[in-house]
Structures are given as structure tokens and as C-alpha cells.
PDB file of C-alpha atoms in Angstrom:
ATOM      1  CA  MET O  21    -103.602 -43.752 -58.990  1.00  0.00           C
ATOM      2  CA  VAL O  22    -102.674 -42.404 -62.436  1.00  0.00           C
ATOM      3  CA  ARG O  23    -101.089 -44.545 -65.005  1.00  0.00           C
ATOM      4  CA  ILE O  24     -97.989 -42.933 -66.777  1.00  0.00           C
ATOM      5  CA  LEU O  25     -96.943 -44.455 -69.997  1.00  0.00           C
ATOM      6  CA  PHE O  26     -93.351 -43.657 -71.499  1.00  0.00           C
ATOM      7  CA  PHE O  27     -92.660 -43.533 -75.235  1.00  0.00           C
ATOM      8  CA  GLY O  28     -89.884 -42.415 -77.554  1.00  0.00           C
ATOM      9  CA  ASP O  29     -86.516 -41.655 -75.894  1.00  0.00           C
ATOM     10  CA  LEU O  30     -87.970 -41.663 -72.554  1.00  0.00           C
ATOM     11  CA  VAL O  31     -88.194 -45.366 -72.284  1.00  0.00           C
ATOM     12  CA  ASP O  32     -84.340 -45.702 -72.337  1.00  0.00           C
ATOM     13  CA  THR O  33     -83.546 -42.821 -70.860  1.00  0.00           C
ATOM     14  CA  LEU O  34     -85.618 -43.096 -67.909  1.00  0.00           C
ATOM     15  CA  GLY O  35     -85.414 -46.814 -67.858  1.00  0.00           C
ATOM     16  CA  MET O  36     -89.213 -47.902 -68.033  1.00  0.00           C
ATOM     17  CA  ALA O  37     -92.335 -48.113 -70.186  1.00  0.00           C
ATOM     18  CA  ALA O  38     -94.746 -47.412 -67.690  1.00  0.00           C
ATOM     19  CA  ASP O  39     -95.620 -46.435 -64.035  1.00  0.00           C
ATOM     20  CA  GLU O  40     -98.507 -45.986 -61.819  1.00  0.00           C
ATOM     21  CA  ILE O  41     -98.427 -43.500 -58.880  1.00  0.00           C
ATOM     22  CA  ALA O  42    -100.933 -42.041 -56.288  1.00  0.00           C
ATOM     23  CA  LEU O  43    -101.676 -38.466 -57.400  1.00  0.00           C
ATOM     24  CA  PRO O  44    -100.415 -35.994 -54.480  1.00  0.00           C
ATOM     25  CA  PRO O  45    -103.300 -33.830 -53.499  1.00  0.00           C
ATOM     26  CA  ASP O  46    -101.549 -30.723 -54.797  1.00  0.00           C
ATOM     27  CA  VAL O  47    -101.108 -32.259 -58.366  1.00  0.00           C
ATOM     28  CA  THR O  48    -104.173 -31.392 -60.434  1.00  0.00           C
ATOM     29  CA  ASP O  49    -102.500 -31.009 -63.756  1.00  0.00           C
ATOM     30  CA  VAL O  50    -100.038 -32.196 -66.357  1.00  0.00           C
ATOM     31  CA  GLU O  51     -97.336 -29.549 -65.629  1.00  0.00           C
ATOM     32  CA  ARG O  52     -97.633 -30.300 -61.868  1.00  0.00           C
ATOM     33  CA  LEU O  53     -97.211 -33.939 -62.294  1.00  0.00           C
ATOM     34  CA  LEU O  54     -94.164 -33.448 -64.593  1.00  0.00           C
ATOM     35  CA  PHE O  55     -92.456 -31.265 -61.832  1.00  0.00           C
ATOM     36  CA  VAL O  56     -93.279 -34.049 -59.288  1.00  0.00           C
ATOM     37  CA  LEU O  57     -91.762 -36.821 -61.636  1.00  0.00           C
ATOM     38  CA  SER O  58     -88.639 -34.395 -62.319  1.00  0.00           C
ATOM     39  CA  LYS O  59     -87.617 -34.873 -58.734  1.00  0.00           C
ATOM     40  CA  ARG O  60     -86.781 -38.475 -59.338  1.00  0.00           C
ATOM     41  CA  GLY O  61     -83.402 -37.284 -60.906  1.00  0.00           C
ATOM     42  CA  GLU O  62     -81.332 -35.370 -63.336  1.00  0.00           C
ATOM     43  CA  MET O  63     -82.351 -37.119 -66.479  1.00  0.00           C
ATOM     44  CA  TRP O  64     -85.971 -36.883 -65.414  1.00  0.00           C
ATOM     45  CA  LYS O  65     -85.594 -33.403 -65.125  1.00  0.00           C
ATOM     46  CA  LYS O  66     -83.776 -32.863 -68.310  1.00  0.00           C
ATOM     47  CA  MET O  67     -86.531 -34.901 -69.993  1.00  0.00           C
ATOM     48  CA  LEU O  68     -89.666 -33.713 -68.855  1.00  0.00           C
ATOM     49  CA  LEU O  69     -89.231 -29.953 -68.053  1.00  0.00           C
ATOM     50  CA  GLY O  70     -88.751 -27.420 -70.550  1.00  0.00           C
ATOM     51  CA  ASN O  71     -88.286 -30.118 -73.427  1.00  0.00           C
ATOM     52  CA  PRO O  72     -89.862 -28.928 -76.358  1.00  0.00           C
ATOM     53  CA  LYS O  73     -90.016 -32.624 -77.844  1.00  0.00           C
ATOM     54  CA  LEU O  74     -92.193 -33.875 -75.038  1.00  0.00           C
ATOM     55  CA  ASN O  75     -96.021 -34.454 -76.197  1.00  0.00           C
ATOM     56  CA  VAL O  76     -98.452 -35.394 -73.816  1.00  0.00           C
ATOM     57  CA  THR O  77    -101.927 -37.234 -74.048  1.00  0.00           C
ATOM     58  CA  VAL O  78    -104.514 -37.394 -71.348  1.00  0.00           C
ATOM     59  CA  ASN O  79    -106.934 -40.501 -71.651  1.00  0.00           C
ATOM     60  CA  LYS O  80    -105.543 -40.868 -75.397  1.00  0.00           C
ATOM     61  CA  GLN O  81    -106.342 -37.279 -76.323  1.00  0.00           C
ATOM     62  CA  PHE O  82    -103.545 -34.954 -77.090  1.00  0.00           C
ATOM     63  CA  ALA O  83    -103.233 -32.285 -74.211  1.00  0.00           C
ATOM     64  CA  GLU O  84    -101.506 -28.968 -73.188  1.00  0.00           C
ATOM     65  CA  LYS O  85     -99.635 -28.999 -69.737  1.00  0.00           C
ATOM     66  CA  SER O  86    -102.192 -27.165 -68.445  1.00  0.00           C
ATOM     67  CA  ALA O  87    -104.496 -29.924 -68.892  1.00  0.00           C
ATOM     68  CA  PRO O  88    -106.320 -31.219 -65.700  1.00  0.00           C
ATOM     69  CA  ILE O  89    -105.687 -34.577 -64.602  1.00  0.00           C
ATOM     70  CA  GLN O  90    -107.273 -36.841 -61.846  1.00  0.00           C
ATOM     71  CA  ASP O  91    -107.386 -40.388 -60.352  1.00  0.00           C
ATOM     72  CA  GLY O  92    -108.003 -42.922 -62.920  1.00  0.00           C
ATOM     73  CA  ASP O  93    -106.566 -40.837 -65.908  1.00  0.00           C
ATOM     74  CA  GLU O  94    -104.130 -42.355 -68.274  1.00  0.00           C
ATOM     75  CA  ILE O  95    -101.158 -39.970 -69.133  1.00  0.00           C
ATOM     76  CA  ALA O  96     -98.910 -40.828 -72.112  1.00  0.00           C
ATOM     77  CA  LEU O  97     -95.663 -38.925 -72.354  1.00  0.00           C
ATOM     78  CA  VAL O  98     -93.803 -39.149 -75.782  1.00  0.00           C
ATOM     79  CA  GLY O  99     -90.341 -37.556 -75.585  1.00  0.00           C
ATOM     80  CA  PHE O 100     -87.311 -37.406 -77.349  1.00  0.00           C
ATOM     81  CA  ALA O 101     -83.677 -36.134 -76.440  1.00  0.00           C
ATOM     82  CA  VAL O 102     -83.012 -32.533 -77.205  1.00  0.00           C
ATOM     83  CA  VAL O 103     -79.632 -32.553 -79.274  1.00  0.00           C
TER      84      VAL O 103
END
């Protein structure tokens, strides 16, 4: 399980401040996690994929989308709507 925290415009746009999910076996980095989450709907896709105003932390450290993730991690997504 990983804990995902949402901040900025993501809270209102996606309708949640936090979530916990079991990591699928093929999800080993932040980029793959964002892809899996984007399948939840069009707004998820818009806010998480290709959004230059999206910042990520893994275990409270700023991280690139290529950063590895594993069970037990806390991933924070700080995103703002692209105008």
C-alpha cells in the first residue's frame, strides 16, 4: 500500500485530499503511478499527466517523476490547474 496526499487545486478538482492504494506489480516509479491514477477519469488525466504545475514528493522529499516508489511510501502530489 502507498499513501497518496493531494494538495493545491487537486483537492477540489479530484474531490479528495488523500487516498491509499495497493501498488500494482508494474508500478515502480512515480510516472507509472500517475499513469495508473489518470485512468480514474478525464480530470485525473488532465491534472496528473503533462501538467507543468505538478510537483511530487516521495516520503517528504521532492522527487522527479522517474523516482522509484515501493510499498509503504507516502507520495504527495501538489498540483495547480493549467490556465
